[in-house]
Amino acid sequence: MAKVALVTGGQRGIGAAISEALQQAGRTVVASYAGNDAAAEAFTKRTGIRCFKFDVADFKQCADAVKRIEGEVGTVEILVNNAGITRDATMKRLTREQWDAVIDTNLGSCYNMCKLVWDGMMARQFGRIVNIGSVNGQAGQYGQVNYAAAKSGIHGFTKALAQEGAKAQITVNAIAPGYVDTEMVRAVPPDVLEKIIARIPRGRLGTAQDIARGVAFLTADDADFITGSTLSINGGQHMY
Ligand code: NDP
C-alpha cells in the first residue's frame, strides 16, 4: 500500500510542488494549510490531494489534525515540515509578537508535527522526515533575526533528531533552499530582489520544483543512509 506523506503548507508555493512530486513518486499525499481556502480548493481540484486546515504553531490543533488524518487516510510515514512565514524587521523595530510568530510557526511546528508522528514511526521502524530550512538560516540575513534564528534552529533540530531515529530507520534531513520564486519572495521589493539575484552564481531564482526534487530524493524508501544532512539547493548562492 502507498505510504502516506503529510506536507505542511502543502497546497501552494514550494509545498504544492513537494506534494505533487511525492504524489508522482507513488505516495498518498495530504497537505496542510493555515487559512487560504481558495488555494486549497483549487489545489485539491487540480491534483486530487486532500487538504487539512490547521495552525502548525498550535500543538492542540496539530494533534487533532494528525488524529483525523491518520483515521481517515492512514498513518503518516513521511512528514515534510514546510509551512513557514516571514515577519521581517530590523532589531530596532522587531516586536516580540513578530519574534514569537516566526519562531512558533517555523520552528515550533517542527516539534509539534514530529512529536505527533514520532511514536508511530518508532513502532513501525520506518520514517522519513524532511524539514525545510533556508539559506538565511545558514548565512543570516539583514532584517531577519527571527527568521534566521528559526531556520538555523531547524538545522540543529534535524541533526539531533536524526541521531534518535537512526537505529529505527527513521531518517531526518533538512533542505536549505536559496531564493525561490514564490509569493514569499515576490513580496521582496524589486530593487532588493535584483541585488539578490545578482549574488546567485546560477543567475536565477530557484523554482519550487528545484526544491521538490530534493524532497523526493530524501524521502525515497532506499534513501536510508542519508540522515542528519542539510541539502543546500540555492544555485550556488551560499556554499556551506
Ligand atoms: P508561501 O508563503 O508561498 O506558502 C506558505 C505555506 O505555509 C502556505 O501553504 C501557508 O498556508 C502555510 N502556512 C503558513 N503559516 C502556517 C501555519 N501557521 N499553519 C499552517 N500552515 C501555515 O511560502 P513558500 O512556498 O515560499 O515557502 C515554503 C517554505 O520554504 C517555508 O518554510 C519558507 O520559509 C521556506 N523557504 C522559502 C524560500 C523562498 O524563497 N520562497 C527560501 C528558503 C526557504 P496558507 O496558504 O493557508 O496561508
Tab-separated table of C-alpha atoms and ligand atoms in Angstrom:
chain	number	residue	atom	x	y	z
A	1	MET	CA	0.000	0.000	0.000
A	2	ALA	CA	1.188	3.525	-0.773
A	3	LYS	CA	2.837	5.278	2.144
A	4	VAL	CA	1.104	8.393	3.474
A	5	ALA	CA	3.056	11.650	3.174
A	6	LEU	CA	1.967	14.793	5.014
A	7	VAL	CA	3.273	18.097	3.673
A	8	THR	CA	2.621	21.132	5.859
A	9	GLY	CA	1.844	24.256	3.860
A	10	GLY	CA	1.476	21.814	1.008
A	11	GLN	CA	-1.216	23.417	-1.119
A	12	ARG	CA	0.700	26.374	-2.590
A	13	GLY	CA	4.217	27.676	-3.204
A	14	ILE	CA	7.090	25.280	-2.614
A	15	GLY	CA	4.818	22.976	-0.610
A	16	ALA	CA	2.487	22.413	-3.557
A	17	ALA	CA	5.405	21.320	-5.732
A	18	ILE	CA	6.569	18.999	-2.946
A	19	SER	CA	3.082	17.480	-2.612
A	20	GLU	CA	2.930	16.852	-6.342
A	21	ALA	CA	6.439	15.392	-6.506
A	22	LEU	CA	5.600	12.947	-3.722
A	23	GLN	CA	2.333	12.049	-5.431
A	24	GLN	CA	4.300	11.325	-8.613
A	25	ALA	CA	6.618	9.148	-6.503
A	26	GLY	CA	3.619	6.978	-5.629
A	27	ARG	CA	2.833	8.344	-2.169
A	28	THR	CA	-0.648	9.045	-0.833
A	29	VAL	CA	-0.226	12.753	-0.117
A	30	VAL	CA	-2.133	15.026	2.237
A	31	ALA	CA	-1.399	18.727	2.504
A	32	SER	CA	-1.994	21.095	5.374
A	33	TYR	CA	-2.575	24.832	5.215
A	34	ALA	CA	-3.341	27.764	7.508
A	35	GLY	CA	-6.289	29.633	6.029
A	36	ASN	CA	-6.118	30.051	2.261
A	37	ASP	CA	-9.233	28.020	1.449
A	38	ALA	CA	-9.323	29.144	-2.184
A	39	ALA	CA	-5.799	27.850	-2.839
A	40	ALA	CA	-6.618	24.600	-1.028
A	41	GLU	CA	-9.812	24.013	-3.023
A	42	ALA	CA	-8.115	24.764	-6.339
A	43	PHE	CA	-5.187	22.507	-5.430
A	44	THR	CA	-7.430	19.575	-4.481
A	45	LYS	CA	-9.475	20.045	-7.642
A	46	ARG	CA	-6.337	20.012	-9.799
A	47	THR	CA	-4.423	17.192	-8.084
A	48	GLY	CA	-6.895	15.166	-6.027
A	49	ILE	CA	-4.690	15.784	-2.959
A	50	ARG	CA	-6.740	16.344	0.211
A	51	CYS	CA	-6.017	19.460	2.257
A	52	PHE	CA	-6.479	19.860	6.026
A	53	LYS	CA	-6.667	23.283	7.664
A	54	PHE	CA	-4.865	23.754	10.978
A	55	ASP	CA	-2.283	26.037	12.565
A	56	VAL	CA	1.073	24.246	12.729
A	57	ALA	CA	2.121	26.565	15.568
A	58	ASP	CA	-0.678	25.260	17.810
A	59	PHE	CA	0.046	21.850	19.347
A	60	LYS	CA	-3.589	21.037	20.106
A	61	GLN	CA	-4.705	21.808	16.546
A	62	CYS	CA	-1.832	19.695	15.184
A	63	ALA	CA	-2.765	16.790	17.480
A	64	ASP	CA	-6.417	16.893	16.403
A	65	ALA	CA	-5.458	17.109	12.732
A	66	VAL	CA	-2.934	14.257	12.829
A	67	LYS	CA	-5.519	12.086	14.568
A	68	ARG	CA	-8.054	12.901	11.860
A	69	ILE	CA	-5.581	12.352	9.005
A	70	GLU	CA	-4.432	9.031	10.439
A	71	GLY	CA	-8.044	7.944	10.957
A	72	GLU	CA	-9.273	8.973	7.506
A	73	VAL	CA	-6.191	8.467	5.312
A	74	GLY	CA	-3.607	6.353	7.133
A	75	THR	CA	-0.592	6.577	9.424
A	76	VAL	CA	1.912	9.235	8.447
A	77	GLU	CA	5.192	7.652	7.350
A	78	ILE	CA	6.622	10.654	5.532
A	79	LEU	CA	6.474	14.127	7.057
A	80	VAL	CA	7.613	17.302	5.345
A	81	ASN	CA	7.704	20.331	7.640
A	82	ASN	CA	7.421	23.032	5.014
A	83	ALA	CA	4.940	25.596	6.413
A	84	GLY	CA	6.638	28.875	7.173
A	85	ILE	CA	6.186	32.623	7.416
A	86	THR	CA	8.307	35.748	7.483
A	87	ARG	CA	7.753	38.849	9.627
A	88	ASP	CA	10.815	40.862	8.637
A	89	ALA	CA	12.074	43.809	10.687
A	90	THR	CA	15.429	45.080	11.860
A	91	MET	CA	16.111	44.630	15.580
A	92	LYS	CA	15.177	48.268	16.229
A	93	ARG	CA	11.607	47.568	15.086
A	94	LEU	CA	11.280	43.829	15.661
A	95	THR	CA	8.410	43.229	18.081
A	96	ARG	CA	8.020	40.353	20.495
A	97	GLU	CA	4.926	39.300	18.503
A	98	GLN	CA	6.908	39.131	15.243
A	99	TRP	CA	9.608	37.131	17.013
A	100	ASP	CA	7.136	34.653	18.540
A	101	ALA	CA	5.093	34.226	15.350
A	102	VAL	CA	8.117	33.305	13.263
A	103	ILE	CA	9.731	31.048	15.875
A	104	ASP	CA	6.446	29.261	16.641
A	105	THR	CA	5.361	28.802	13.022
A	106	ASN	CA	8.708	27.853	11.501
A	107	LEU	CA	10.444	26.005	14.352
A	108	GLY	CA	7.780	25.202	16.965
A	109	SER	CA	5.845	23.471	14.184
A	110	CYS	CA	8.714	21.017	13.663
A	111	TYR	CA	8.453	19.985	17.301
A	112	ASN	CA	4.648	19.755	17.114
A	113	MET	CA	4.484	17.646	13.987
A	114	CYS	CA	7.498	15.410	14.676
A	115	LYS	CA	6.301	14.770	18.227
A	116	LEU	CA	2.916	13.612	16.923
A	117	VAL	CA	4.203	11.145	14.318
A	118	TRP	CA	7.345	10.012	16.144
A	119	ASP	CA	5.959	7.164	18.271
A	120	GLY	CA	4.261	5.638	15.244
A	121	MET	CA	7.454	5.817	13.179
A	122	MET	CA	9.445	4.270	16.030
A	123	ALA	CA	6.884	1.468	16.393
A	124	ARG	CA	6.936	0.706	12.645
A	125	GLN	CA	10.721	1.146	12.435
A	126	PHE	CA	10.371	3.399	9.421
A	127	GLY	CA	10.056	7.113	8.794
A	128	ARG	CA	11.151	9.917	6.511
A	129	ILE	CA	11.182	13.475	7.835
A	130	VAL	CA	12.324	16.497	5.839
A	131	ASN	CA	12.402	19.943	7.422
A	132	ILE	CA	12.555	22.984	5.162
A	133	GLY	CA	15.195	25.389	6.433
A	134	SER	CA	16.713	28.263	4.497
A	135	VAL	CA	19.936	29.694	3.184
A	136	ASN	CA	19.172	32.580	5.553
A	137	GLY	CA	19.365	30.150	8.467
A	138	GLN	CA	22.856	29.217	7.297
A	139	ALA	CA	24.202	32.640	6.375
A	140	GLY	CA	21.949	35.089	8.258
A	141	GLN	CA	20.098	37.940	6.569
A	142	TYR	CA	19.684	41.619	7.382
A	143	GLY	CA	16.250	42.270	8.892
A	144	GLN	CA	15.553	38.601	9.556
A	145	VAL	CA	16.825	37.904	13.074
A	146	ASN	CA	13.637	35.962	13.851
A	147	TYR	CA	13.542	34.011	10.589
A	148	ALA	CA	17.275	33.220	10.554
A	149	ALA	CA	17.082	32.022	14.169
A	150	ALA	CA	14.100	29.766	13.420
A	151	LYS	CA	15.649	28.306	10.276
A	152	SER	CA	19.044	27.840	11.909
A	153	GLY	CA	17.197	26.105	14.749
A	154	ILE	CA	15.653	23.734	12.205
A	155	HIS	CA	19.097	22.680	11.053
A	156	GLY	CA	20.162	21.822	14.639
A	157	PHE	CA	16.809	20.152	15.372
A	158	THR	CA	17.311	17.950	12.305
A	159	LYS	CA	20.768	16.739	13.329
A	160	ALA	CA	19.689	15.944	16.888
A	161	LEU	CA	16.508	14.103	15.923
A	162	ALA	CA	18.349	12.173	13.207
A	163	GLN	CA	20.523	10.653	15.914
A	164	GLU	CA	17.453	9.497	17.857
A	165	GLY	CA	15.818	7.928	14.792
A	166	ALA	CA	18.784	6.287	13.102
A	167	LYS	CA	18.509	2.838	14.675
A	168	ALA	CA	14.777	2.724	13.850
A	169	GLN	CA	15.402	3.541	10.167
A	170	ILE	CA	13.842	6.948	10.536
A	171	THR	CA	15.792	9.489	8.534
A	172	VAL	CA	15.606	13.174	9.393
A	173	ASN	CA	17.068	15.656	6.930
A	174	ALA	CA	16.778	19.334	6.099
A	175	ILE	CA	16.731	21.253	2.863
A	176	ALA	CA	18.065	24.778	2.814
A	177	PRO	CA	16.543	26.487	-0.219
A	178	GLY	CA	18.004	29.642	-1.634
A	179	TYR	CA	15.619	32.258	-3.026
A	180	VAL	CA	12.706	30.550	-4.742
A	181	ASP	CA	10.149	32.236	-6.971
A	182	THR	CA	7.031	32.084	-4.737
A	183	GLU	CA	4.672	34.625	-3.179
A	184	MET	CA	7.030	34.877	-0.177
A	185	VAL	CA	9.839	36.126	-2.429
A	186	ARG	CA	7.580	38.199	-4.681
A	187	ALA	CA	6.888	40.276	-1.551
A	188	VAL	CA	10.558	41.388	-1.542
A	189	PRO	CA	10.960	44.910	-3.078
A	190	PRO	CA	12.120	44.628	-6.758
A	191	ASP	CA	15.368	46.563	-6.217
A	192	VAL	CA	16.326	44.265	-3.319
A	193	LEU	CA	15.409	41.181	-5.377
A	194	GLU	CA	17.589	42.371	-8.259
A	195	LYS	CA	20.572	42.570	-5.894
A	196	ILE	CA	19.791	39.115	-4.510
A	197	ILE	CA	19.701	37.536	-8.000
A	198	ALA	CA	22.991	39.235	-8.860
A	199	ARG	CA	24.582	37.280	-5.983
A	200	ILE	CA	23.325	33.879	-7.207
A	201	PRO	CA	26.018	32.235	-9.367
A	202	ARG	CA	23.389	30.277	-11.311
A	203	GLY	CA	21.870	33.662	-12.271
A	204	ARG	CA	18.238	32.954	-11.469
A	205	LEU	CA	15.797	32.324	-8.636
A	206	GLY	CA	15.084	28.724	-7.781
A	207	THR	CA	11.799	27.111	-8.749
A	208	ALA	CA	9.523	25.253	-6.365
A	209	GLN	CA	10.260	22.125	-8.420
A	210	ASP	CA	14.000	22.514	-7.730
A	211	ILE	CA	13.217	22.089	-4.028
A	212	ALA	CA	10.583	19.372	-4.523
A	213	ARG	CA	13.103	17.218	-6.385
A	214	GLY	CA	15.315	17.263	-3.282
A	215	VAL	CA	12.430	16.219	-1.039
A	216	ALA	CA	11.525	13.302	-3.325
A	217	PHE	CA	15.165	12.187	-3.238
A	218	LEU	CA	15.459	12.369	0.566
A	219	THR	CA	12.155	10.585	1.195
A	220	ALA	CA	12.719	7.646	-1.155
A	221	ASP	CA	12.400	4.249	0.523
A	222	ASP	CA	16.011	3.412	-0.343
A	223	ALA	CA	17.472	6.756	0.863
A	224	ASP	CA	18.051	5.231	4.281
A	225	PHE	CA	21.765	6.039	4.574
A	226	ILE	CA	21.155	9.791	4.274
A	227	THR	CA	20.243	11.238	7.649
A	228	GLY	CA	21.109	14.350	9.637
A	229	SER	CA	22.143	16.145	6.476
A	230	THR	CA	21.222	19.548	5.134
A	231	LEU	CA	20.867	19.675	1.375
A	232	SER	CA	21.517	23.179	0.069
A	233	ILE	CA	19.519	23.982	-3.079
A	234	ASN	CA	20.460	27.557	-3.808
A	235	GLY	CA	22.077	27.964	-7.237
A	236	GLY	CA	25.472	28.305	-5.575
A	237	GLN	CA	24.468	31.366	-3.537
A	238	HIS	CA	25.966	30.012	-0.345
A	239	MET	CA	28.359	27.061	-0.409
A	240	TYR	CA	28.129	25.696	3.084
B	1	NDP	P1	4.390	30.532	0.863
B	1	NDP	O1	4.194	31.782	1.639
B	1	NDP	O2	4.196	30.558	-0.612
B	1	NDP	O3	3.453	29.361	1.477
B	1	NDP	C1	3.488	29.139	2.851
B	1	NDP	C2	2.654	27.914	3.156
B	1	NDP	O4	2.705	27.682	4.581
B	1	NDP	C3	1.184	28.086	2.807
B	1	NDP	O5	0.661	26.841	2.420
B	1	NDP	C4	0.567	28.529	4.135
B	1	NDP	O6	-0.825	28.234	4.247
B	1	NDP	C5	1.385	27.677	5.095
B	1	NDP	N1	1.387	28.209	6.451
B	1	NDP	C6	1.876	29.409	6.867
B	1	NDP	N2	1.665	29.552	8.182
B	1	NDP	C7	1.034	28.434	8.619
B	1	NDP	C8	0.511	27.999	9.867
B	1	NDP	N3	0.628	28.749	10.965
B	1	NDP	N4	-0.104	26.796	9.911
B	1	NDP	C9	-0.224	26.041	8.805
B	1	NDP	N5	0.254	26.376	7.610
B	1	NDP	C10	0.858	27.576	7.509
B	1	NDP	O7	5.842	30.032	1.243
B	1	NDP	P2	6.973	29.365	0.319
B	1	NDP	O8	6.386	28.304	-0.516
B	1	NDP	O9	7.753	30.433	-0.300
B	1	NDP	O10	7.907	28.706	1.458
B	1	NDP	C11	7.753	27.370	1.898
B	1	NDP	C12	8.855	27.065	2.896
B	1	NDP	O11	10.131	27.260	2.287
B	1	NDP	C13	8.824	27.975	4.132
B	1	NDP	O12	9.198	27.241	5.273
B	1	NDP	C14	9.882	29.006	3.805
B	1	NDP	O13	10.401	29.591	4.969
B	1	NDP	C15	10.896	28.157	3.075
B	1	NDP	N6	11.779	28.907	2.220
B	1	NDP	C16	11.278	29.651	1.186
B	1	NDP	C17	12.137	30.340	0.366
B	1	NDP	C18	11.653	31.136	-0.784
B	1	NDP	O14	12.483	31.754	-1.432
B	1	NDP	N7	10.376	31.150	-1.091
B	1	NDP	C19	13.590	30.312	0.579
B	1	NDP	C20	14.006	29.492	1.681
B	1	NDP	C21	13.121	28.825	2.449
B	1	NDP	P3	-1.898	29.293	3.641
B	1	NDP	O15	-1.785	29.196	2.161
B	1	NDP	O16	-3.218	28.811	4.150
B	1	NDP	O17	-1.512	30.640	4.159
